[in-house]
Each structure stands twice: as C-alpha cells, then as structure tokens.
C-alpha cells in the first residue's frame, strides 16, 4: 500500500506549512490592519482604495511571512537538537 499523501517528513523548514500559515495569518491580521489604517487616509476613488489596500497588504504579508519563516526555522532547529 502506498504512503498517505498528506504525510511529510521535511528536512529543515516545512515550506508548505509556512505558506499556509502565512496565507491565513495575513488575512486574519491584514484585513483589520487595512481597515483601521484606511480610516486615517482620504480615499476618494475605488482606485485609490485598491492601491491603498495593496500597499498596506503587501507590507503586512511581508512582515507576516518573515515572522512565520523565522518561527518555523527556530522550531525546526530546536527539534533537530532534541
């Protein structure tokens, strides 16, 4: 019988996990951040609103991705020493 598809044994950082957690955390954290930040900016048109959401969302995504990767790297290096 073949191995189950959803089981993995990555060496080092599990990049699939990093991508999934980054996606979810960016939505959970990013939507409120963009909503609160938009209250302090004059957004007259839909184009301005979209550009603002993209600019702020990109920063939130980048910070979240670096944080999640750092956490995963620390966690994987800690489990290698155990």
Tab-separated table of N, CA and C in Angstrom:
chain	number	residue	atom	x	y	z
A	1	UNK	N	0.841	-1.166	0.000
A	1	UNK	CA	0.000	0.000	0.000
A	1	UNK	C	0.898	1.245	0.000
A	2	UNK	N	0.605	2.221	-0.864
A	2	UNK	CA	1.437	3.435	-0.915
A	2	UNK	C	1.258	4.288	0.342
A	3	UNK	N	2.265	5.128	0.582
A	3	UNK	CA	2.208	6.019	1.748
A	3	UNK	C	1.092	7.042	1.565
A	4	UNK	N	0.555	7.508	2.685
A	4	UNK	CA	-0.505	8.515	2.627
A	4	UNK	C	0.055	9.807	2.038
A	5	UNK	N	-0.757	10.485	1.264
A	5	UNK	CA	-0.313	11.679	0.557
A	5	UNK	C	-0.034	12.822	1.522
A	6	UNK	N	-0.837	12.969	2.566
A	6	UNK	CA	-0.695	14.125	3.438
A	6	UNK	C	0.399	14.005	4.483
A	7	UNK	N	1.158	12.931	4.495
A	7	UNK	CA	2.256	12.813	5.449
A	7	UNK	C	3.554	13.260	4.785
A	8	UNK	N	4.311	14.068	5.517
A	8	UNK	CA	5.609	14.520	5.030
A	8	UNK	C	6.615	14.412	6.155
A	9	UNK	N	7.855	14.373	5.780
A	9	UNK	CA	8.942	14.377	6.749
A	9	UNK	C	10.028	15.305	6.206
A	10	UNK	N	9.774	16.636	6.278
A	10	UNK	CA	10.735	17.557	5.680
A	10	UNK	C	12.005	17.666	6.509
A	11	UNK	N	13.106	17.840	5.819
A	11	UNK	CA	14.373	18.143	6.484
A	11	UNK	C	14.472	19.657	6.580
A	12	UNK	N	14.505	20.182	7.772
A	12	UNK	CA	14.569	21.629	7.951
A	12	UNK	C	13.190	22.240	7.993
A	13	UNK	N	13.029	23.361	7.300
A	13	UNK	CA	11.784	24.119	7.333
A	13	UNK	C	10.769	23.500	6.380
A	14	UNK	N	9.549	23.332	6.856
A	14	UNK	CA	8.443	22.834	6.035
A	14	UNK	C	7.812	24.037	5.334
A	15	UNK	N	8.205	24.277	4.089
A	15	UNK	CA	7.761	25.472	3.372
A	15	UNK	C	6.268	25.447	3.067
A	16	UNK	N	5.676	24.279	2.917
A	16	UNK	CA	4.232	24.185	2.725
A	16	UNK	C	3.483	24.726	3.930
A	17	UNK	N	3.942	24.357	5.123
A	17	UNK	CA	3.331	24.854	6.354
A	17	UNK	C	3.511	26.365	6.462
A	18	UNK	N	4.706	26.853	6.106
A	18	UNK	CA	4.981	28.295	6.164
A	18	UNK	C	4.031	29.047	5.239
A	19	UNK	N	3.830	28.554	4.023
A	19	UNK	CA	2.941	29.232	3.077
A	19	UNK	C	1.496	29.228	3.563
A	20	UNK	N	1.027	28.095	4.097
A	20	UNK	CA	-0.350	28.019	4.573
A	20	UNK	C	-0.589	28.941	5.759
A	21	UNK	N	0.312	28.932	6.723
A	21	UNK	CA	0.150	29.774	7.903
A	21	UNK	C	0.277	31.252	7.530
A	22	UNK	N	1.188	31.577	6.609
A	22	UNK	CA	1.330	32.959	6.160
A	22	UNK	C	0.041	33.440	5.498
A	23	UNK	N	-0.559	32.615	4.668
A	23	UNK	CA	-1.800	32.978	3.989
A	23	UNK	C	-2.907	33.276	4.992
A	24	UNK	N	-3.114	32.377	5.933
A	24	UNK	CA	-4.199	32.544	6.908
A	24	UNK	C	-3.915	33.724	7.839
A	25	UNK	N	-2.702	33.812	8.337
A	25	UNK	CA	-2.369	34.895	9.265
A	25	UNK	C	-2.438	36.257	8.584
A	26	UNK	N	-2.066	36.333	7.320
A	26	UNK	CA	-2.139	37.606	6.603
A	26	UNK	C	-3.582	38.059	6.453
A	27	UNK	N	-4.485	37.142	6.193
A	27	UNK	CA	-5.899	37.508	6.091
A	27	UNK	C	-6.446	37.910	7.458
A	28	UNK	N	-6.145	37.124	8.475
A	28	UNK	CA	-6.673	37.393	9.815
A	28	UNK	C	-6.128	38.708	10.368
A	29	UNK	N	-4.849	38.969	10.179
A	29	UNK	CA	-4.224	40.180	10.708
A	29	UNK	C	-4.365	41.338	9.721
A	30	UNK	N	-4.205	41.067	8.430
A	30	UNK	CA	-4.163	42.124	7.437
A	30	UNK	C	-5.466	42.854	7.215
A	31	UNK	N	-6.586	42.156	7.217
A	31	UNK	CA	-7.874	42.809	6.972
A	31	UNK	C	-8.176	43.873	8.035
A	32	UNK	N	-8.041	43.575	9.317
A	32	UNK	CA	-8.279	44.634	10.301
A	32	UNK	C	-7.250	45.768	10.227
A	33	UNK	N	-5.988	45.448	9.929
A	33	UNK	CA	-4.961	46.486	9.828
A	33	UNK	C	-5.283	47.440	8.679
A	34	UNK	N	-5.659	46.903	7.530
A	34	UNK	CA	-6.004	47.749	6.382
A	34	UNK	C	-7.252	48.573	6.698
A	35	UNK	N	-8.249	47.966	7.347
A	35	UNK	CA	-9.473	48.693	7.679
A	35	UNK	C	-9.196	49.851	8.645
A	36	UNK	N	-8.404	49.605	9.672
A	36	UNK	CA	-8.092	50.657	10.645
A	36	UNK	C	-7.227	51.733	10.004
A	37	UNK	N	-6.225	51.326	9.230
A	37	UNK	CA	-5.342	52.305	8.591
A	37	UNK	C	-6.093	53.156	7.572
A	38	UNK	N	-7.092	52.600	6.917
A	38	UNK	CA	-7.830	53.361	5.911
A	38	UNK	C	-8.701	54.443	6.530
A	39	UNK	N	-8.995	54.350	7.813
A	39	UNK	CA	-9.805	55.368	8.478
A	39	UNK	C	-9.066	56.694	8.585
A	40	UNK	N	-7.747	56.669	8.486
A	40	UNK	CA	-6.937	57.871	8.651
A	40	UNK	C	-6.434	58.453	7.327
A	41	UNK	N	-6.914	57.915	6.202
A	41	UNK	CA	-6.440	58.350	4.885
A	41	UNK	C	-7.648	58.722	4.031
A	42	UNK	N	-7.515	59.790	3.243
A	42	UNK	CA	-8.586	60.189	2.336
A	42	UNK	C	-8.522	59.315	1.086
A	43	UNK	N	-9.532	58.481	0.904
A	43	UNK	CA	-9.589	57.576	-0.245
A	43	UNK	C	-10.824	57.943	-1.068
A	44	UNK	N	-10.620	58.817	-2.056
A	44	UNK	CA	-11.734	59.399	-2.803
A	44	UNK	C	-12.314	58.458	-3.868
A	45	UNK	N	-11.500	57.604	-4.436
A	45	UNK	CA	-11.989	56.749	-5.525
A	45	UNK	C	-11.711	55.283	-5.214
A	46	UNK	N	-12.339	54.421	-6.018
A	46	UNK	CA	-12.112	52.984	-5.833
A	46	UNK	C	-10.679	52.613	-6.178
A	47	UNK	N	-10.104	53.296	-7.138
A	47	UNK	CA	-8.708	53.044	-7.495
A	47	UNK	C	-7.766	53.379	-6.351
A	48	UNK	N	-8.040	54.497	-5.682
A	48	UNK	CA	-7.224	54.878	-4.526
A	48	UNK	C	-7.386	53.871	-3.395
A	49	UNK	N	-8.592	53.379	-3.200
A	49	UNK	CA	-8.842	52.374	-2.155
A	49	UNK	C	-8.101	51.078	-2.447
A	50	UNK	N	-8.165	50.648	-3.709
A	50	UNK	CA	-7.480	49.408	-4.085
A	50	UNK	C	-5.965	49.552	-3.958
A	51	UNK	N	-5.433	50.669	-4.411
A	51	UNK	CA	-3.981	50.890	-4.316
A	51	UNK	C	-3.533	50.937	-2.857
A	52	UNK	N	-4.328	51.575	-2.021
A	52	UNK	CA	-4.002	51.634	-0.594
A	52	UNK	C	-4.011	50.237	0.020
A	53	UNK	N	-5.035	49.450	-0.275
A	53	UNK	CA	-5.130	48.088	0.269
A	53	UNK	C	-3.965	47.228	-0.194
A	54	UNK	N	-3.542	47.393	-1.435
A	54	UNK	CA	-2.416	46.612	-1.954
A	54	UNK	C	-1.120	47.019	-1.270
A	55	UNK	N	-0.899	48.344	-1.120
A	55	UNK	CA	0.334	48.810	-0.482
A	55	UNK	C	0.430	48.350	0.968
A	56	UNK	N	-0.633	48.542	1.725
A	56	UNK	CA	-0.610	48.153	3.137
A	56	UNK	C	-0.604	46.633	3.264
A	57	UNK	N	-1.388	45.946	2.437
A	57	UNK	CA	-1.438	44.486	2.478
A	57	UNK	C	-0.115	43.835	2.137
A	58	UNK	N	0.636	44.433	1.224
A	58	UNK	CA	1.950	43.882	0.864
A	58	UNK	C	2.907	43.957	2.045
A	59	UNK	N	2.862	45.060	2.772
A	59	UNK	CA	3.732	45.196	3.939
A	59	UNK	C	3.333	44.181	5.011
A	60	UNK	N	2.033	44.039	5.244
A	60	UNK	CA	1.555	43.069	6.237
A	60	UNK	C	1.956	41.661	5.821
A	61	UNK	N	1.792	41.326	4.544
A	61	UNK	CA	2.161	39.991	4.062
A	61	UNK	C	3.654	39.734	4.257
A	62	UNK	N	4.491	40.705	3.909
A	62	UNK	CA	5.937	40.516	4.019
A	62	UNK	C	6.348	40.313	5.470
A	63	UNK	N	5.845	41.149	6.361
A	63	UNK	CA	6.191	41.028	7.782
A	63	UNK	C	5.693	39.695	8.341
A	64	UNK	N	4.497	39.289	7.965
A	64	UNK	CA	3.948	38.009	8.429
A	64	UNK	C	4.779	36.843	7.897
A	65	UNK	N	5.141	36.879	6.624
A	65	UNK	CA	5.914	35.790	6.029
A	65	UNK	C	7.277	35.645	6.695
A	66	UNK	N	7.949	36.761	6.941
A	66	UNK	CA	9.260	36.697	7.593
A	66	UNK	C	9.118	36.165	9.023
A	67	UNK	N	8.088	36.606	9.720
A	67	UNK	CA	7.863	36.121	11.081
A	67	UNK	C	7.549	34.636	11.137
A	68	UNK	N	6.689	34.178	10.259
A	68	UNK	CA	6.328	32.744	10.236
A	68	UNK	C	7.534	31.901	9.847
A	69	UNK	N	8.315	32.346	8.859
A	69	UNK	CA	9.514	31.609	8.469
A	69	UNK	C	10.513	31.541	9.623
A	70	UNK	N	10.703	32.671	10.309
A	70	UNK	CA	11.616	32.680	11.460
A	70	UNK	C	11.167	31.719	12.546
A	71	UNK	N	9.863	31.700	12.799
A	71	UNK	CA	9.328	30.772	13.792
A	71	UNK	C	9.558	29.319	13.361
A	72	UNK	N	9.274	29.016	12.105
A	72	UNK	CA	9.448	27.646	11.614
A	72	UNK	C	10.913	27.233	11.634
A	73	UNK	N	11.777	28.151	11.298
A	73	UNK	CA	13.215	27.828	11.301
A	73	UNK	C	13.705	27.559	12.718
A	74	UNK	N	13.275	28.403	13.664
A	74	UNK	CA	13.649	28.192	15.068
A	74	UNK	C	13.103	26.856	15.581
A	75	UNK	N	11.850	26.566	15.227
A	75	UNK	CA	11.218	25.326	15.661
A	75	UNK	C	11.912	24.102	15.065
A	76	UNK	N	12.301	24.185	13.784
A	76	UNK	CA	12.956	23.032	13.168
A	76	UNK	C	14.367	22.823	13.705
A	77	UNK	N	15.078	23.907	13.987
A	77	UNK	CA	16.427	23.758	14.534
A	77	UNK	C	16.367	23.249	15.972
A	78	UNK	N	15.335	23.625	16.707
A	78	UNK	CA	15.168	23.148	18.075
A	78	UNK	C	14.846	21.653	18.077
A	79	UNK	N	14.044	21.188	17.110
A	79	UNK	CA	13.692	19.764	17.093
A	79	UNK	C	14.866	18.913	16.608
A	80	UNK	N	15.797	19.501	15.840
A	80	UNK	CA	16.973	18.728	15.393
A	80	UNK	C	17.936	18.476	16.540
A	81	UNK	N	17.981	19.379	17.515
A	81	UNK	CA	18.890	19.214	18.635
A	81	UNK	C	18.344	18.273	19.701
A	82	UNK	N	17.034	18.023	19.674
A	82	UNK	CA	16.428	17.118	20.673
A	82	UNK	C	16.687	15.671	20.352
